[in-house]
CSV table of C-alpha atoms in Angstrom, one decimal:
chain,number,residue,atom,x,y,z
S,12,UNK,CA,-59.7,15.9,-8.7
S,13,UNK,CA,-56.6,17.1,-8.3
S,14,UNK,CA,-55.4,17.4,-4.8
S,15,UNK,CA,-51.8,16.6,-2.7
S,16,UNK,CA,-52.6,17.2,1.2
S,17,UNK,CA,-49.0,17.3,3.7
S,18,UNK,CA,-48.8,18.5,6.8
S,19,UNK,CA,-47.0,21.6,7.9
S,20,UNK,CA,-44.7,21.3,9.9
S,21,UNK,CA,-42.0,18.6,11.8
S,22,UNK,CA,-40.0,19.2,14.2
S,23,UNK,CA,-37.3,15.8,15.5
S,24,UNK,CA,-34.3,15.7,17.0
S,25,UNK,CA,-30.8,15.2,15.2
S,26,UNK,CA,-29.8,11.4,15.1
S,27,UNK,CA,-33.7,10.2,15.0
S,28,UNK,CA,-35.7,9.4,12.3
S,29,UNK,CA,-37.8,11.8,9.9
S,30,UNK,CA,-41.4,10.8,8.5
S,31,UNK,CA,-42.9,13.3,6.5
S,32,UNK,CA,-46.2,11.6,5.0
S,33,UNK,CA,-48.6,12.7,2.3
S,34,UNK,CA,-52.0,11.8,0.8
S,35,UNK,CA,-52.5,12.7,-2.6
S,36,UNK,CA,-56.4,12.2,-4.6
S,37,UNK,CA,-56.2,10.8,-8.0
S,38,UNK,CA,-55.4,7.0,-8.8
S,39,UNK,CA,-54.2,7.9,-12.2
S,40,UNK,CA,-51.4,8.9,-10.9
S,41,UNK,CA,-48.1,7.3,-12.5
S,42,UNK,CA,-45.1,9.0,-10.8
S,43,UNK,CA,-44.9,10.3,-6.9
S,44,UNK,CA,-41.8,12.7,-6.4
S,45,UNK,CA,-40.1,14.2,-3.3
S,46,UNK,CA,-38.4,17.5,-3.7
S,47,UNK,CA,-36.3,19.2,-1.2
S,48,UNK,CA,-36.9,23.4,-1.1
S,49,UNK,CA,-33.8,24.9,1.2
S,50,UNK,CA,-34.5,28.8,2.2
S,51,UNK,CA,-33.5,31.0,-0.8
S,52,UNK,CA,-32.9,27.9,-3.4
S,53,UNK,CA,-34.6,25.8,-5.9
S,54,UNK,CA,-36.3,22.8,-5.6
S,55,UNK,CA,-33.7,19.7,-5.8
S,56,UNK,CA,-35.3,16.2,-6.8
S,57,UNK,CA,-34.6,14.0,-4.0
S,58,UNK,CA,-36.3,10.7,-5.1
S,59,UNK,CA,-39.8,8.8,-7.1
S,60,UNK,CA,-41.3,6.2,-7.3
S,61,UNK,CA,-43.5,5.0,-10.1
S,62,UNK,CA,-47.0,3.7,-8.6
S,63,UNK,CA,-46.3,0.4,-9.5
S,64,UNK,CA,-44.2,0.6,-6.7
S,65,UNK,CA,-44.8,-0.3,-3.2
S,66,UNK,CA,-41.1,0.9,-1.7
S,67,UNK,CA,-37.7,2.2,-2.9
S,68,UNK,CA,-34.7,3.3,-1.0
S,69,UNK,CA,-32.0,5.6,-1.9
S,70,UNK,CA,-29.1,5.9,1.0
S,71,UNK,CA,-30.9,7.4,3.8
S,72,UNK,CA,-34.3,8.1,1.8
S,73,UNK,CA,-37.1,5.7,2.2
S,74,UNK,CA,-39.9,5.9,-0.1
S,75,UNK,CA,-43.1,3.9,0.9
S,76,UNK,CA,-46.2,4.2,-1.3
S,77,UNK,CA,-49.5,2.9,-0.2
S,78,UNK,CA,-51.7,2.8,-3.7
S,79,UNK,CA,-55.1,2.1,-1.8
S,80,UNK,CA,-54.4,4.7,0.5
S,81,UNK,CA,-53.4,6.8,-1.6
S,82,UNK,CA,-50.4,7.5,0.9
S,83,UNK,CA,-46.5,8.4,0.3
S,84,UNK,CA,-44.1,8.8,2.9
S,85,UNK,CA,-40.6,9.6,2.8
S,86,UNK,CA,-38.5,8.6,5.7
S,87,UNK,CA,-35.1,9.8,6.4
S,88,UNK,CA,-32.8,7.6,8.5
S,89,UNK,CA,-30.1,9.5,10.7
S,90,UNK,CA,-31.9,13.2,10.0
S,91,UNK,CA,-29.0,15.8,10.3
S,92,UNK,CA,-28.9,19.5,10.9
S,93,UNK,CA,-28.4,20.1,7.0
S,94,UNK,CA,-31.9,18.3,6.3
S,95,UNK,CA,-33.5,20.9,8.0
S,96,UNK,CA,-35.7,22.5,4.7
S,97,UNK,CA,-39.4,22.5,3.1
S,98,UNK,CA,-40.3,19.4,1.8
S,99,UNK,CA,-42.5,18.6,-1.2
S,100,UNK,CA,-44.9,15.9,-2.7
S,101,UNK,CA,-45.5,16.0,-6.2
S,102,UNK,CA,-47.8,14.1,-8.3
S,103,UNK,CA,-47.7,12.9,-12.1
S,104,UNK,CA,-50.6,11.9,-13.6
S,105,UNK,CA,-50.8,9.6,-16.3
S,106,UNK,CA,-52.7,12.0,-18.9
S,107,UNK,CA,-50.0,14.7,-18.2
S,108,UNK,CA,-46.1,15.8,-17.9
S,109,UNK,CA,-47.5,18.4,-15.0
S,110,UNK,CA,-46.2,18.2,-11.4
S,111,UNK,CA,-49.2,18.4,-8.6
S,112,UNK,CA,-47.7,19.8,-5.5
S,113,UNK,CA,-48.6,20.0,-2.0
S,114,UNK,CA,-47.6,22.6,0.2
S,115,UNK,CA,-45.0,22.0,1.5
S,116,UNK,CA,-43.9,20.0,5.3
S,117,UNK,CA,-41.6,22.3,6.9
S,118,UNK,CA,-38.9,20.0,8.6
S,119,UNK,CA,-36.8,21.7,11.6
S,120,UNK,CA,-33.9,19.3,13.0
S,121,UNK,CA,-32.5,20.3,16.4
S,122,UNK,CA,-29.3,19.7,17.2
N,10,UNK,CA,-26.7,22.2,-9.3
N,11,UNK,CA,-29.4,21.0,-11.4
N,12,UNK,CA,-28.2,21.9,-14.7
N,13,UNK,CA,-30.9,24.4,-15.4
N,14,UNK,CA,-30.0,28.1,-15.5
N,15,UNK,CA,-32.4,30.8,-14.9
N,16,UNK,CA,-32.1,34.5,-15.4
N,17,UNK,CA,-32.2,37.3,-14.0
N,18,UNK,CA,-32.3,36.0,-10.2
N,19,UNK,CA,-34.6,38.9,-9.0
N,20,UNK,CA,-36.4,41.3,-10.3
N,21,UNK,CA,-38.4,44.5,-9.2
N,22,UNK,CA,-40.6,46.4,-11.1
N,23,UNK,CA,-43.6,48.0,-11.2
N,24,UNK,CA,-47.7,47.4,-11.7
N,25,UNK,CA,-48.3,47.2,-15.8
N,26,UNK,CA,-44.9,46.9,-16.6
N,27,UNK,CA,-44.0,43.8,-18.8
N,28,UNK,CA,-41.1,41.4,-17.8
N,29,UNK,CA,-39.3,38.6,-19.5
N,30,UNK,CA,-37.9,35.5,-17.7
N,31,UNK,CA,-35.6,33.1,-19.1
N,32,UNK,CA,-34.6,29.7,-18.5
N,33,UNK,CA,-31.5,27.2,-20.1
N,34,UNK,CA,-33.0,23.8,-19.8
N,35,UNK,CA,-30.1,21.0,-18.5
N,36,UNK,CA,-28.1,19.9,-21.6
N,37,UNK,CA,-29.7,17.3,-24.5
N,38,UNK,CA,-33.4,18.1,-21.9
N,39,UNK,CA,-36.3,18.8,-24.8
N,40,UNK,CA,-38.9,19.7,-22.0
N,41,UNK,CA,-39.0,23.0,-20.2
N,42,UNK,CA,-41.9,23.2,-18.0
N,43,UNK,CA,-42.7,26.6,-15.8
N,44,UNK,CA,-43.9,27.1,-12.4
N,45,UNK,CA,-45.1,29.7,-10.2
N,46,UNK,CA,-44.5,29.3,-6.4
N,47,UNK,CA,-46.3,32.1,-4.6
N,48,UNK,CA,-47.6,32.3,-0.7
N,49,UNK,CA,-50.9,31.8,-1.1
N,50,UNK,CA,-51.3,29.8,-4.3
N,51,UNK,CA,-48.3,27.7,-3.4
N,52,UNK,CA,-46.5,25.8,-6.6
N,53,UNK,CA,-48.6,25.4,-9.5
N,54,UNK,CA,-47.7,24.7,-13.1
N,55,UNK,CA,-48.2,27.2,-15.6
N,56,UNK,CA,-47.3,25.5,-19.1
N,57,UNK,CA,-44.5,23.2,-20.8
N,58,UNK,CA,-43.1,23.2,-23.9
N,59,UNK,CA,-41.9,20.0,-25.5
N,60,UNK,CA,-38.6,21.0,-28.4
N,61,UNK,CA,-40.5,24.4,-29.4
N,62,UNK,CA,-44.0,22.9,-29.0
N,63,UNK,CA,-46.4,23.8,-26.4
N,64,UNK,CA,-47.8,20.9,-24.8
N,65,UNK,CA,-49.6,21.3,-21.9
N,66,UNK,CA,-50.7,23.8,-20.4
N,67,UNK,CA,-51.9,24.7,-16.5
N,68,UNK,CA,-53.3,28.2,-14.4
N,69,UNK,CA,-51.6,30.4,-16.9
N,70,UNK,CA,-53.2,33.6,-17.1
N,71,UNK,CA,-53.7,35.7,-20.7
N,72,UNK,CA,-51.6,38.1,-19.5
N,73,UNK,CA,-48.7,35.6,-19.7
N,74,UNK,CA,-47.2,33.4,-22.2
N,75,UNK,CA,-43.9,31.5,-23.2
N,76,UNK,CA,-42.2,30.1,-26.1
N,77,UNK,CA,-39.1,27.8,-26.6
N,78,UNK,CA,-36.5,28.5,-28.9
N,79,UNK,CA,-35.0,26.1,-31.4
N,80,UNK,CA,-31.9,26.3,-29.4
N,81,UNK,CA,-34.1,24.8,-26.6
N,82,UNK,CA,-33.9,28.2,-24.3
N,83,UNK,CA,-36.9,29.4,-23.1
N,84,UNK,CA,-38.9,32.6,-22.4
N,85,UNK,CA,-41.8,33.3,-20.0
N,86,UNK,CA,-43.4,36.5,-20.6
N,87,UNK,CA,-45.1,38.5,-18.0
N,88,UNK,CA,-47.5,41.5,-18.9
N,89,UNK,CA,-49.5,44.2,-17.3
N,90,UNK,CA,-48.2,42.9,-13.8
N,91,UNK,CA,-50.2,42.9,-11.2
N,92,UNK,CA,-49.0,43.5,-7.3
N,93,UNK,CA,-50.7,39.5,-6.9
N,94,UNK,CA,-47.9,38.6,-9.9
N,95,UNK,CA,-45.2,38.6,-7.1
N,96,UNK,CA,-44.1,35.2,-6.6
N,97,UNK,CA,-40.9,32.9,-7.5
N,98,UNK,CA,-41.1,32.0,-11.2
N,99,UNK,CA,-39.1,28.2,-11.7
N,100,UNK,CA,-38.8,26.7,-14.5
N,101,UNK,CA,-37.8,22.9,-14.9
N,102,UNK,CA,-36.4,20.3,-17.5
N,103,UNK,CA,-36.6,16.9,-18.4
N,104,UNK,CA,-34.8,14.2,-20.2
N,105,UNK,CA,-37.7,11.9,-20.4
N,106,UNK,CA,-40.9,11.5,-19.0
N,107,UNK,CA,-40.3,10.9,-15.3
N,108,UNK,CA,-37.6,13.3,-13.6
N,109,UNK,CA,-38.0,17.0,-14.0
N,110,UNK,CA,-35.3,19.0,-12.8
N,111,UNK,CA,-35.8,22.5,-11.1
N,112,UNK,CA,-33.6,25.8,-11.7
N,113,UNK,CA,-32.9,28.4,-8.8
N,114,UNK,CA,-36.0,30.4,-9.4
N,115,UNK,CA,-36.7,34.1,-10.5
N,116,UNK,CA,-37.9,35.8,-7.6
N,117,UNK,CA,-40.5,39.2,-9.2
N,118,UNK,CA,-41.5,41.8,-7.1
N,119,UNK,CA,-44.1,43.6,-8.6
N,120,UNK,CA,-44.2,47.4,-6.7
């Protein structure tokens, strides 16, 4: 089936490090995305990794992808004040151009 | 900025009315997919349209439907609207088959 599980909400201090996990169903999946959601806006792409992947980093972004697992995890080095939003898994299958989306980890950095 | 433009930005109307959304996918992008983001359903995919062609298509009710345009512009139609219909409509582009890119959203308040 069809399922990408995150938890709600994180909370961490500015300066630290961010780890926002998720655990998605299907094997068949080809492509695992991150998208950022600030109140008010769109979604902006922030990173994916294709499943033959294990890892891939991108400035502060760390993308780690556990295929048995069926884990992702997006870490983000140094979190500031601005990275305070919703963030989003997605999930591409191979069968389909469709995005599977989780609901969302609500990230809150204090100062 | 993404590159994709949606209009209008919000919209208010009232139960059985009918509504058109429209969406400019990113420049030389062929796919436009849609997306509803609402609080209880979360983000789920409606339908996408591949240069005028539907191809796939998601938890799109009867009441709605969509076409693409030869000049690649879109249109998601909304009918009989229901006060549940209230939700952020996004549509999204592609180049290929890996990055979709998100607009700002058209936020419908059905009265």
């Amino acid at each position: 089936g069809e399922d990408v599980e995150q938890s709600l909400f994180l909370s961490v201090r500015e300066g630290d490090s961010s780890v926002i996990n998720c655990t998605y169903t299907d094997s068949s999946s080809t492509y695992l995305y991150w998208y950022k959601q600030e109140p008010g806006a769109g979604l902006q792409l922030l990173t994916y990794i294709f499943s033959n992947m294990d890892m891939k980093q991108d400035q502060r972004l760390t993308v780690l992808l556990n295929k048995k697992d069926k884990h992702l995890s997006l870490r983000i080095a140094d979190t500031q004040t601005g990275d305070s939003a919703i963030y989003f898994c997605a999930e591409r299958m191979d069968s389909s151009y469709k995005l599977i989306f989780g609901s969302g980890t609500r990230l809150l950095v204090r100062p | 900025d993404s590159g994709v433009t949606q209009t209008p930005k919000h919209l208010i109307t009232a139960t059985g009315q009918r509504v058109t959304l429209r969406c400019s996918p990113r420049s030389g992008d062929l796919s436009v997919y849609w997306y509803q983001q609402s609080l209880d359903q979360g983000l789920q995919f409606l339908i996408q349209y591949y240069n005028g062609e539907e191809r796939a298509k998601g938890n799109i009710l009867e009441r709605f439907s969509a076409q693409q345009f030869p000049d690649l512009h879109s249109e998601l139609n909304l009918s009989s609207l229901e006060l549940g219909d209230s939700a952020l409509y996004f549509c999204a582009s592609s180049p290929g088959e890996d990055e979709q890119y998100f607009g700002p959203g058209t936020r419908l308040t059905v009265t």
